[in-house]
mmCIF file of C-alpha atoms in Angstrom:
data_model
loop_
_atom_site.group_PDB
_atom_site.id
_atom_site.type_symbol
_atom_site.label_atom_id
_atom_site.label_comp_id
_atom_site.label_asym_id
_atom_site.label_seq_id
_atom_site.Cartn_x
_atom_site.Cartn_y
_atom_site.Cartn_z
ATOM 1 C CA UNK A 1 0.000 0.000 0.000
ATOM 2 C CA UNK A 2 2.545 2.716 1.192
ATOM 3 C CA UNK A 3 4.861 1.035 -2.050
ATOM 4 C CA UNK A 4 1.726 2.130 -4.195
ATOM 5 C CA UNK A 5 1.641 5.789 -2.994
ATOM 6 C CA UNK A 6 4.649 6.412 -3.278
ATOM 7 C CA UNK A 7 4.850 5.076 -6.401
ATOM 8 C CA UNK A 8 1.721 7.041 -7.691
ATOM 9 C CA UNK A 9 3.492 10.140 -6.379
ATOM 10 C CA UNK A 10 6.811 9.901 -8.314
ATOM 11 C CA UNK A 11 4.504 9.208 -11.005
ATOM 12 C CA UNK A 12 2.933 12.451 -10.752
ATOM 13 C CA UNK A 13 6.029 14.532 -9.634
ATOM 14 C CA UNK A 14 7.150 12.604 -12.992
ATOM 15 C CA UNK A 15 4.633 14.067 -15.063
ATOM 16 C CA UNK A 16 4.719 17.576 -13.630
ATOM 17 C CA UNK A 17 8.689 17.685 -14.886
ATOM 18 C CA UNK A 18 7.643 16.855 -18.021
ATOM 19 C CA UNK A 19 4.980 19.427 -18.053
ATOM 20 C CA UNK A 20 7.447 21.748 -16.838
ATOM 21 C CA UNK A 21 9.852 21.265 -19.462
ATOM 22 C CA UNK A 22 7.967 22.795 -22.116
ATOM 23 C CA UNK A 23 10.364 25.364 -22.667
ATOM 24 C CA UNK A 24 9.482 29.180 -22.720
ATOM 25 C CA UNK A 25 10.090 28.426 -26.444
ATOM 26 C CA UNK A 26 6.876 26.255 -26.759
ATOM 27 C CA UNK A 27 4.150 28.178 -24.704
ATOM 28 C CA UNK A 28 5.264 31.014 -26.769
ATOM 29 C CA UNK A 29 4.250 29.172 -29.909
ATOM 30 C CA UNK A 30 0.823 27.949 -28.342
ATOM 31 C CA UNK A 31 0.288 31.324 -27.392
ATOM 32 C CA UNK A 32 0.906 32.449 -31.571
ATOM 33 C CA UNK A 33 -1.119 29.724 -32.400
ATOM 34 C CA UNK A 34 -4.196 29.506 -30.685
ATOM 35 C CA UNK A 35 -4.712 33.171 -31.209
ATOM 36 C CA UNK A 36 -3.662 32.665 -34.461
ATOM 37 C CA UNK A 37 -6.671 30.107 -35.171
ATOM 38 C CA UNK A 38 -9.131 33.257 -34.193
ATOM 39 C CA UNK A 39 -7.765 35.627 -36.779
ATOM 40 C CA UNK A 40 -7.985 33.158 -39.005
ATOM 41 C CA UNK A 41 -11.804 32.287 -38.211
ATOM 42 C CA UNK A 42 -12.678 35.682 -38.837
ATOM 43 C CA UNK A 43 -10.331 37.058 -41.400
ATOM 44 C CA UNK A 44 -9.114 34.340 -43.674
ATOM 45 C CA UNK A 45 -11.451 31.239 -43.738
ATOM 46 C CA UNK A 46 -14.112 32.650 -45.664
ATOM 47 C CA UNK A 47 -11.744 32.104 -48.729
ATOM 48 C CA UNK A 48 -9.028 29.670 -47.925
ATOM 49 C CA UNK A 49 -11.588 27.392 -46.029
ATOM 50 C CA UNK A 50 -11.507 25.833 -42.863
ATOM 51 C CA UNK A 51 -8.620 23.171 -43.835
ATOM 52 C CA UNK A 52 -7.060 25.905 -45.823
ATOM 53 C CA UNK A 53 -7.681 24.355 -48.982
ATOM 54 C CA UNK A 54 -8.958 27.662 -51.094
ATOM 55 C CA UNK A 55 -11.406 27.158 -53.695
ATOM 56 C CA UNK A 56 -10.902 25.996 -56.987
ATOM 57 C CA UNK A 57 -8.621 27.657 -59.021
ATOM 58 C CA UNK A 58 -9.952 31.270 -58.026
ATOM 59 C CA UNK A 59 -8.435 31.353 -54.246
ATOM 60 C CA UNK A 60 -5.196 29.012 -53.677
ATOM 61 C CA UNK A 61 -4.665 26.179 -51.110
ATOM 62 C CA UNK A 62 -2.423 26.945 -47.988
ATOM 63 C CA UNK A 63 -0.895 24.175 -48.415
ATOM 64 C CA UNK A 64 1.926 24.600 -50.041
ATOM 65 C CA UNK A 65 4.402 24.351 -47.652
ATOM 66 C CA UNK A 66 7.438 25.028 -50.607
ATOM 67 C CA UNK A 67 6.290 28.306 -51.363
ATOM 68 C CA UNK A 68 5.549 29.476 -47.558
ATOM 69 C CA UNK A 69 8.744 28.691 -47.023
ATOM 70 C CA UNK A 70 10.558 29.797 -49.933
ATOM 71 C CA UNK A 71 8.414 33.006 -49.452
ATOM 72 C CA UNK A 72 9.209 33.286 -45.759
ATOM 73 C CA UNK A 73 10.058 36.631 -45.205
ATOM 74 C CA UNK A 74 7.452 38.263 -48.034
ATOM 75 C CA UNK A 75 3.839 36.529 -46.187
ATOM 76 C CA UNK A 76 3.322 39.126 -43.792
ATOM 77 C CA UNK A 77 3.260 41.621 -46.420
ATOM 78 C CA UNK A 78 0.739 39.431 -48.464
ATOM 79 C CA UNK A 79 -1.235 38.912 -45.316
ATOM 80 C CA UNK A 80 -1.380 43.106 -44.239
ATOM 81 C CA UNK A 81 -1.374 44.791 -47.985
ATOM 82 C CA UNK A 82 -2.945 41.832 -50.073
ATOM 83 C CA UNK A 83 -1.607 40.228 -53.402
ATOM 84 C CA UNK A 84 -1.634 40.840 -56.869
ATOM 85 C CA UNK A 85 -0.365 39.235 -59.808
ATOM 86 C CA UNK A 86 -0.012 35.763 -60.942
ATOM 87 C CA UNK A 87 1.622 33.154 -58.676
ATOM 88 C CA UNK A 88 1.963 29.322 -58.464
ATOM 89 C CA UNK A 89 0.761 27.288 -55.801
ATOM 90 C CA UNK A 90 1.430 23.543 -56.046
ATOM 91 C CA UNK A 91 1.557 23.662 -59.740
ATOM 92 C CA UNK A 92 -1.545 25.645 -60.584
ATOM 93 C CA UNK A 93 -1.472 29.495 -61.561
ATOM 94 C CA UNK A 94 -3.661 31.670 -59.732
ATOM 95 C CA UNK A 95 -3.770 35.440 -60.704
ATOM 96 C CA UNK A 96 -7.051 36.994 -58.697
ATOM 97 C CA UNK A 97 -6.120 39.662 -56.791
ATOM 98 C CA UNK A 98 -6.314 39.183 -52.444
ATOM 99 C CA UNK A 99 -7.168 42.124 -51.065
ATOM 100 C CA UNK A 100 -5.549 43.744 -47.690
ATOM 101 C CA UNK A 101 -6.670 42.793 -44.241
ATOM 102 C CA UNK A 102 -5.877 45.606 -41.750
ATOM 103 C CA UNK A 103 -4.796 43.636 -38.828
ATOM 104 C CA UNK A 104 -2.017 44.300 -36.490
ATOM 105 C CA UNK A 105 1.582 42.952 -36.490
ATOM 106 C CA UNK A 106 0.767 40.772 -33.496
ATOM 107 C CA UNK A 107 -2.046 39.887 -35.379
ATOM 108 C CA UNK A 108 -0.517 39.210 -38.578
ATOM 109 C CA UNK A 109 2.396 36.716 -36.510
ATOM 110 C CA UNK A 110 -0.220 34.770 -34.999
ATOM 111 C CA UNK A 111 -2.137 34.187 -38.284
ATOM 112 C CA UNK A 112 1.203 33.271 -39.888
ATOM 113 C CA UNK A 113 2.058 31.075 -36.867
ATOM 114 C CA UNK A 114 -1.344 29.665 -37.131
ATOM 115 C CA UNK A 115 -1.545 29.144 -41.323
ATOM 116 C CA UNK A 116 2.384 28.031 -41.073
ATOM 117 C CA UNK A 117 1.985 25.299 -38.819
ATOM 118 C CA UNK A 118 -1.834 23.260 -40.142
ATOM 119 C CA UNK A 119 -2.116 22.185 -43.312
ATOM 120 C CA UNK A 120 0.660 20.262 -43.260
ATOM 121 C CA UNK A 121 3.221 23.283 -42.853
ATOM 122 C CA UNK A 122 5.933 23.415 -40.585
ATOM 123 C CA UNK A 123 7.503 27.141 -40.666
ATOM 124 C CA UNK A 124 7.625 27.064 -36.283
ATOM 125 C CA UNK A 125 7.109 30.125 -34.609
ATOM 126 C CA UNK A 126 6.927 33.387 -36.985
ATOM 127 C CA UNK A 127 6.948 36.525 -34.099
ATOM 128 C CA UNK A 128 6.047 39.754 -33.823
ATOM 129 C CA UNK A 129 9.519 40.921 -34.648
ATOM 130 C CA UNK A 130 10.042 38.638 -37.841
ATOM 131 C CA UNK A 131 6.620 40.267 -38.816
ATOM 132 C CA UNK A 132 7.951 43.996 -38.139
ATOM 133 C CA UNK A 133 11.086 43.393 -40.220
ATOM 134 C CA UNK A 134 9.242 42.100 -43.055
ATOM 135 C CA UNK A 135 6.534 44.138 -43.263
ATOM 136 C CA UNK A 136 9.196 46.963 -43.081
ATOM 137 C CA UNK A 137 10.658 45.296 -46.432
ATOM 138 C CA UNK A 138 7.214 45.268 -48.308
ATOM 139 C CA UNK A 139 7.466 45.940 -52.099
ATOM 140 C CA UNK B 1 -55.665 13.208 -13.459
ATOM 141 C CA UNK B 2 -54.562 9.427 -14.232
ATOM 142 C CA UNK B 3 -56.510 9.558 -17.472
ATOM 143 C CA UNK B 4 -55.039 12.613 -18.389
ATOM 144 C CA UNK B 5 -51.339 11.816 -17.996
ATOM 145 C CA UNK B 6 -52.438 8.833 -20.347
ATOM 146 C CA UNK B 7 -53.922 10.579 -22.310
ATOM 147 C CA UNK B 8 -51.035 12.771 -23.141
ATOM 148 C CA UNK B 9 -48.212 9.909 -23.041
ATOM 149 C CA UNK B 10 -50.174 8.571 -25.825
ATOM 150 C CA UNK B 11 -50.907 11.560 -28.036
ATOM 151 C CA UNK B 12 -46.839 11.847 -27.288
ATOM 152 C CA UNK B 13 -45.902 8.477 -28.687
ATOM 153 C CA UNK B 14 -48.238 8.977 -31.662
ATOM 154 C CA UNK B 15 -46.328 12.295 -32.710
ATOM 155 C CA UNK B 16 -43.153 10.271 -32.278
ATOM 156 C CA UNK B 17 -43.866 7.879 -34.108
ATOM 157 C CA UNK B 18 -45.302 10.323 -36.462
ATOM 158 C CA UNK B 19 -42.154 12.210 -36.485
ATOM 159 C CA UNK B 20 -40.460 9.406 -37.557
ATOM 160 C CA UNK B 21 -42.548 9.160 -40.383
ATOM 161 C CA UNK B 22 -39.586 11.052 -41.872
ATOM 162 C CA UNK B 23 -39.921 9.841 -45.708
ATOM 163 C CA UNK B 24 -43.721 11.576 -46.352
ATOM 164 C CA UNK B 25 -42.239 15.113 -45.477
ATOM 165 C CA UNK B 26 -43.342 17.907 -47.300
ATOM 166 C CA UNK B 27 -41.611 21.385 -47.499
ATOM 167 C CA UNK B 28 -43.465 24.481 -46.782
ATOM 168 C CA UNK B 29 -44.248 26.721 -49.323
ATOM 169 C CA UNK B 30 -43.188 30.310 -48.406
ATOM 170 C CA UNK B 31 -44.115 34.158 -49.525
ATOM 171 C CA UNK B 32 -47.783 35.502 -49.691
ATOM 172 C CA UNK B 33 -50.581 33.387 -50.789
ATOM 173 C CA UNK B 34 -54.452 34.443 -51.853
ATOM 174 C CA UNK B 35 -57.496 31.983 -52.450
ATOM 175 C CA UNK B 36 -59.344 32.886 -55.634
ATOM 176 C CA UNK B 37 -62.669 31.543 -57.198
ATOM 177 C CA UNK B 38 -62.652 30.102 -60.580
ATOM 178 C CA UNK B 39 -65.845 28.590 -62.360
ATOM 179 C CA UNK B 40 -64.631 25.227 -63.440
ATOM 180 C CA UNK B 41 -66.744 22.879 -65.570
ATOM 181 C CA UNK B 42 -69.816 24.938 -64.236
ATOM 182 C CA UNK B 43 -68.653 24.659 -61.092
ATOM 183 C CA UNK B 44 -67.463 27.143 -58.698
ATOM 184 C CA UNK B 45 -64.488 26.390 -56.759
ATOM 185 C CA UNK B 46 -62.028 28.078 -54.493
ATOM 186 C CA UNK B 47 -58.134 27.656 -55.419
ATOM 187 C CA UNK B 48 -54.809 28.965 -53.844
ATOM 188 C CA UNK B 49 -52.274 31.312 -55.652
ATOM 189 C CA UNK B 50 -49.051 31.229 -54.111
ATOM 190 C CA UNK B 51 -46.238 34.018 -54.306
ATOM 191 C CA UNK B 52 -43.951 33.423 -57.642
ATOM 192 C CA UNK B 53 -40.790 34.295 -58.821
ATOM 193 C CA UNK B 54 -41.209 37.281 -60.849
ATOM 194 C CA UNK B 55 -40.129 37.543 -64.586
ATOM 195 C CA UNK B 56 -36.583 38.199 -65.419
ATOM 196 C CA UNK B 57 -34.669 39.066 -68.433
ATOM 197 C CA UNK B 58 -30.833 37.988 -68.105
ATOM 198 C CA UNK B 59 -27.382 36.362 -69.841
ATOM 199 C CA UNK B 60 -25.746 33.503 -68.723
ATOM 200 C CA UNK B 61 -21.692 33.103 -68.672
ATOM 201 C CA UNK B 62 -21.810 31.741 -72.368
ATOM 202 C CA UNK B 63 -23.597 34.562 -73.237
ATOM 203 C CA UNK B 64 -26.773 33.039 -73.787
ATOM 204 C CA UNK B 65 -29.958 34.903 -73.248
ATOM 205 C CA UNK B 66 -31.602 33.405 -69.956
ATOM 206 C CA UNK B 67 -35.353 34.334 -68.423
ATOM 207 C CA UNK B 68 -37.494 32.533 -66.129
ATOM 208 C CA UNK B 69 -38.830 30.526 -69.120
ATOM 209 C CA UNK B 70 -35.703 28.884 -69.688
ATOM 210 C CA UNK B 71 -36.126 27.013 -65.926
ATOM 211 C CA UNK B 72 -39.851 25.807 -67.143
ATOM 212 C CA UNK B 73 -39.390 22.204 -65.843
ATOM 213 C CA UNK B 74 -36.867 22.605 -63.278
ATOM 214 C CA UNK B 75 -36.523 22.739 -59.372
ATOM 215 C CA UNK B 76 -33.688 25.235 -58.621
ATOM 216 C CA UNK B 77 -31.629 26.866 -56.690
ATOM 217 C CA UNK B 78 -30.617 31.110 -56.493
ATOM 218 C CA UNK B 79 -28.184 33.221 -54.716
ATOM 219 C CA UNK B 80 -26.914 36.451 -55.320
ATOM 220 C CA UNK B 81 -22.882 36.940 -55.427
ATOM 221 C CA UNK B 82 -20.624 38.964 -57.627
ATOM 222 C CA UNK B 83 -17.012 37.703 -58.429
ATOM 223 C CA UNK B 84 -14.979 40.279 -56.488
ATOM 224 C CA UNK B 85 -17.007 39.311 -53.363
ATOM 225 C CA UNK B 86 -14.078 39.133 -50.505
ATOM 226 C CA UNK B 87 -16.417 38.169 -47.887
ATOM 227 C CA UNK B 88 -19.192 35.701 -47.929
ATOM 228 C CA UNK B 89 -19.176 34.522 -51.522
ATOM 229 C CA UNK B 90 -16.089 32.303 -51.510
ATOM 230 C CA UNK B 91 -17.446 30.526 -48.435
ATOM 231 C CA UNK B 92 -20.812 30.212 -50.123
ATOM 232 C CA UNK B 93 -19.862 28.915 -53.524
ATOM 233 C CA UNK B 94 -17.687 26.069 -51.947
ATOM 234 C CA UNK B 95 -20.721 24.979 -50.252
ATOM 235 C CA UNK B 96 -22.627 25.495 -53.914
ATOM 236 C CA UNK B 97 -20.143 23.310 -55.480
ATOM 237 C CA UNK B 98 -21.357 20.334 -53.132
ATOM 238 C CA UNK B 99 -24.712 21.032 -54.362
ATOM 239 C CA UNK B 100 -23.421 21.031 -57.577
ATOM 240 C CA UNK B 101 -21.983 18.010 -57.570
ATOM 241 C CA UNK B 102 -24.543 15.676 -56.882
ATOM 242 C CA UNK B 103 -26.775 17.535 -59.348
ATOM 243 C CA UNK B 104 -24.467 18.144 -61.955
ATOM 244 C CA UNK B 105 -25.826 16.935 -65.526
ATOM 245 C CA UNK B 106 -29.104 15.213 -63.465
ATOM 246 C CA UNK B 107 -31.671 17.285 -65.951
ATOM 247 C CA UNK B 108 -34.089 18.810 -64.016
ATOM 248 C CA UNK B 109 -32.030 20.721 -61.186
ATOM 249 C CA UNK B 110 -30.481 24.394 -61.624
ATOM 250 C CA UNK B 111 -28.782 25.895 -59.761
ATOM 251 C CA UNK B 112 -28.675 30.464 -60.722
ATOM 252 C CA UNK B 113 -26.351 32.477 -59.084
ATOM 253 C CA UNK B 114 -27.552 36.262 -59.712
ATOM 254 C CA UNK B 115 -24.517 38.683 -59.874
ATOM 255 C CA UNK B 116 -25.628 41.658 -58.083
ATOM 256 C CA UNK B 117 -22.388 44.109 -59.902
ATOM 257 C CA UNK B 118 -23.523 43.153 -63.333
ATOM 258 C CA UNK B 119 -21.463 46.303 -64.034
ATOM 259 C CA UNK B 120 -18.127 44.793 -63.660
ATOM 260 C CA UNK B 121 -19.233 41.008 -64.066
ATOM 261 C CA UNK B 122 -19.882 41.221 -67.926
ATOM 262 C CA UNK B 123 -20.389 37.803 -69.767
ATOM 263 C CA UNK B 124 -16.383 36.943 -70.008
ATOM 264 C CA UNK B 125 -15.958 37.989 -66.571
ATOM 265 C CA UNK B 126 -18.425 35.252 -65.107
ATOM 266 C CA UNK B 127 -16.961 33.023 -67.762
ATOM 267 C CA UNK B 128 -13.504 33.411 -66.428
ATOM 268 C CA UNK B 129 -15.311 32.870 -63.324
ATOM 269 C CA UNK B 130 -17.233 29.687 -63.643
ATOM 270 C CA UNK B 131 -14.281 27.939 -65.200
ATOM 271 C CA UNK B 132 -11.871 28.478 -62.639
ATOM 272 C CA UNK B 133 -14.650 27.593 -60.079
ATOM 273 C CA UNK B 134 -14.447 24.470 -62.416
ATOM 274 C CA UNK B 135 -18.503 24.657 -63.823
ATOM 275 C CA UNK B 136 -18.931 23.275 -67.320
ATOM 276 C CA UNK B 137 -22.345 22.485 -69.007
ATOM 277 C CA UNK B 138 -25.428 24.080 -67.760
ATOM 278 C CA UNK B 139 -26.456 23.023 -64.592
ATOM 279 C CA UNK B 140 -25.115 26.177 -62.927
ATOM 280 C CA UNK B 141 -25.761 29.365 -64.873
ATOM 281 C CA UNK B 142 -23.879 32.796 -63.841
ATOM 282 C CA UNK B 143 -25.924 35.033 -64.757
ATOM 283 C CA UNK B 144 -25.927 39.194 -65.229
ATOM 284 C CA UNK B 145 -28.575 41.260 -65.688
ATOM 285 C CA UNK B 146 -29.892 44.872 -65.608
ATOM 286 C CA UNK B 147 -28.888 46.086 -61.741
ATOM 287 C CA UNK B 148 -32.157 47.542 -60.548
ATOM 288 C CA UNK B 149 -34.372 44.717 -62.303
ATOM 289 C CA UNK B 150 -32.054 42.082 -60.348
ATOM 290 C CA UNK B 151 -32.304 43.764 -56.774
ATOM 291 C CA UNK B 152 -36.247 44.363 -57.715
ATOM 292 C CA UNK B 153 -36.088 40.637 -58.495
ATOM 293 C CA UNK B 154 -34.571 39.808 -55.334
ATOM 294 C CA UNK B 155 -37.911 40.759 -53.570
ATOM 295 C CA UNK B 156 -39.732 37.512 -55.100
ATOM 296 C CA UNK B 157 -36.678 35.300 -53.685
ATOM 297 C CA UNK B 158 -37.729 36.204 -50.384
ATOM 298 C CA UNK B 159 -34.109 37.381 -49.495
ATOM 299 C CA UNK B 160 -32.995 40.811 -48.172
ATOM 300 C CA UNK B 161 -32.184 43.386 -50.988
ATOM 301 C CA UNK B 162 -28.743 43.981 -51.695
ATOM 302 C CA UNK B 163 -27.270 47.312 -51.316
ATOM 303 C CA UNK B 164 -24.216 49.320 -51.603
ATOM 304 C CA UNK B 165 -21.858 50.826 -48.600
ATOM 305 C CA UNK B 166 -20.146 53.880 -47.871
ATOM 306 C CA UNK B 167 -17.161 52.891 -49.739
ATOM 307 C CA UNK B 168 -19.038 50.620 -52.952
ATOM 308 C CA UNK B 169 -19.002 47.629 -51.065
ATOM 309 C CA UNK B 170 -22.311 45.319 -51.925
ATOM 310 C CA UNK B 171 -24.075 44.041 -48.848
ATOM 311 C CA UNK B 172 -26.287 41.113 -49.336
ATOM 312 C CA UNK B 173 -27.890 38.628 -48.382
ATOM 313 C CA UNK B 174 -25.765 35.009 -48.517
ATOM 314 C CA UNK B 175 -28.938 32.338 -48.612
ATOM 315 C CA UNK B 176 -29.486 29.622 -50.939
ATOM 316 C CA UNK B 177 -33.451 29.520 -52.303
ATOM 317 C CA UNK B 178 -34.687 26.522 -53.060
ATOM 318 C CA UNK B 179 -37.759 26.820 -55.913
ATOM 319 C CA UNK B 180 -39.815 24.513 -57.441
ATOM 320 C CA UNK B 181 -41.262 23.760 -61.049
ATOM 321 C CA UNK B 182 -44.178 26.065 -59.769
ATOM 322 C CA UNK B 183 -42.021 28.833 -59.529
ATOM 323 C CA UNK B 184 -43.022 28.958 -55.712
ATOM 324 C CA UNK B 185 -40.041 29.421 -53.148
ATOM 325 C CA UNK B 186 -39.803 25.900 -50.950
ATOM 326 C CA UNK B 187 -36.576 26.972 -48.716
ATOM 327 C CA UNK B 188 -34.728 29.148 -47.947
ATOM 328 C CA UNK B 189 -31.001 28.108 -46.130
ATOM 329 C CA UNK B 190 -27.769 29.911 -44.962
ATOM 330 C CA UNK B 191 -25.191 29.376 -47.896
ATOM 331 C CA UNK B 192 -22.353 30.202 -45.482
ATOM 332 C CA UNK B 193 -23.763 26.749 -43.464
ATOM 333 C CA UNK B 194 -22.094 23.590 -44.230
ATOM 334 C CA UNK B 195 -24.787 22.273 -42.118
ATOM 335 C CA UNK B 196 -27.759 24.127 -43.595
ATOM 336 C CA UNK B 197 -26.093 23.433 -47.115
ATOM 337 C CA UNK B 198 -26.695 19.392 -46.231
ATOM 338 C CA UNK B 199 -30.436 19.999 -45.884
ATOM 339 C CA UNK B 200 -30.750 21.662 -48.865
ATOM 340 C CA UNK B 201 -29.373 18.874 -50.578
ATOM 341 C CA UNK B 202 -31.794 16.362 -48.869
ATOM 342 C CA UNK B 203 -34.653 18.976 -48.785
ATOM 343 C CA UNK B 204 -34.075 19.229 -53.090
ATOM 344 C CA UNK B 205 -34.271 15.254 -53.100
ATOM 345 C CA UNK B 206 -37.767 15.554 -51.060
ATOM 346 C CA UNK B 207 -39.035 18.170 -53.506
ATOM 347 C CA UNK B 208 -38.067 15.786 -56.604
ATOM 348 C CA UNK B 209 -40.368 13.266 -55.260
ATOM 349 C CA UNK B 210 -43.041 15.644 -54.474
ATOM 350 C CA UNK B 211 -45.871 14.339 -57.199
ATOM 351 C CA UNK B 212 -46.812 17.673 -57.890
ATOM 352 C CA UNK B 213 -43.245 18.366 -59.811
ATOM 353 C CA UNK B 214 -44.448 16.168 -62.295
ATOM 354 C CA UNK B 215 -46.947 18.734 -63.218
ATOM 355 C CA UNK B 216 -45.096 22.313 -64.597
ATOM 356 C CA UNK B 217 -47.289 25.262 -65.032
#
């Protein structure tokens, strides 16, 4: 019995090192995230749809983690001041303009850390200050 | 008191088992309705007229010249959009294109999507439209018309009339309308509603076996 609690004990003193582990590095990017998933609700599913697969060949899929990456530094920029122009997106051309969203730059690094991690992406954390420096290099 | 409660568990069960009775549903038929008497035959009798889709004069994406004649025979489906719509429209033609889909090529379904900026969605702009959205044949017409006859129109769908902002934005009204061959409207659903979409699709199945549909006007 006393072999049992004790045992159940270093069990849970166990799991809250674990728990405790999660480095400031992670919460930051659940913190990104989840807030992410709200400005995304309201300002981007309408057209890239709910599993950000876009519609058709009028809005593109978010799923093409090549170009997010490759494109990195430039999707805050699309995000805040829109898109025009032709571009490729897993093979297909899409040329319909996106137009701007006004959101913040905390805004816009959540909805990146959001968009860049589901789908199938895998950018990690984009912050507040990667936003700031890009959007400060917007064409 | 005893009699009562017995009374009312049984009127309960037979409402249940009415309810799930689900295969003789009928939809409702909505908008304004009048009785009128007609002599018949010699004989008088009394008969219901039921609010109709009004007359309409428009062109489809392939430039074709489309009026409510040309849906004589069909059940169908409306919505008003236009192609630079950056809020609701995107949303609500993915959920179109499952409609589409299992109607596509069946005959007798339509589905009309009224562009409410006929201004700046000519023919080859709802063309450009329809085939990136990936629509081919004529199940789904695009369809522009004069402006004021379309938001006059949109009266007889039942729907809230579209308007224009401050800054040239349209405002309107995202349902999908579900008429029959009688021109009468028989739903009316939120096209932004996966959920609502569904029931459309099993409401326009109910409607096909309606006997009346047999009959066109």
């Amino acid at each position: 019995m006393k072999l049992k609690a004790i045992g159940s004990i270093s069990v849970l003193i166990l799991i809250l090192f674990v728990l405790s582990c999660q480095s400031e590095e992670n919460l930051e990017f659940e913190r990104y995230y989840s807030n992410g998933a709200v400005v995304y609700q309201a300002h981007c599913q309408n057209c890239h749809g709910a599993n950000g697969e876009g519609l058709s060949a009028l809005i593109p899929p978010l799923t093409d983690s090549v170009f997010l990456k490759n494109n990195k530094n430039a999707l805050a920029c699309y995000v805040k001041f829109g898109l025009k122009g032709q571009i490729s997106i897993k093979g297909k051309t899409f040329d319909d303009a996106m137009p701007a969203n006004d959101l913040s730059p905390m805004e816009v690094a959540q909805v990146l850390t959001f968009a860049g991690n589901s789908f199938g992406n895998k950018l990690n954390t984009i912050d507040i200050q990667q936003v700031e420096a890009g959007l400060g290099k917007c064409k | 008191m005893n009699k009562l409660t017995i009374g009312l568990m049984a009127i309960i069960l037979w409402s249940a088992c009415k309810f799930n009775a689900g295969d003789k549903k009928t939809l409702p038929i909505y908008g304004n309705r009048h009785p009128i008497t007609k002599t018949v035959d010699g004989k008088t009798i009394t008969d219901t007229i039921y609010q109709t889709i009004s007359k309409f004069k428009t062109v489809n994406q392939y430039g074709d010249s489309i009026n409510n004649k040309s849906l004589d025979g069909d059940i169908y489906i409306a919505d008003f959009f236009f192609t630079t719509c950056p809020s609701i429209c995107p949303v609500m033609h993915r959920n179109m294109l499952n409609v589409y889909n299992v109607f596509k090529g069946k005959g007798d379904i339509k589905i009309i999507s009224y562009s409410i900026d006929p201004k700046h969605d000519s023919v080859p702009v709802l063309k450009k439209y329809a085939d990136k959205l990936g629509i081919s044949g004529n199940t789904w017409w695009f369809l522009q018309g004069k402006k004021d006859e379309i938001y006059k129109l949109s009266e007889s769908y039942l729907v809230q009339k579209p308007q224009e902002d401050a800054k040239q934005q349209f405002i309107h009204d995202g349902s999908f309308l579900l008429v029959d061959k009688q021109k009468r409207v028989r739903g009316a659903y939120d096209g932004t509603d996966t959920k609502q979409v569904d029931q459309l699709i099993a409401d326009i199945k109910t409607l096909q076996n309606e006997p009346d549909q047999s009959i066109a006007q």
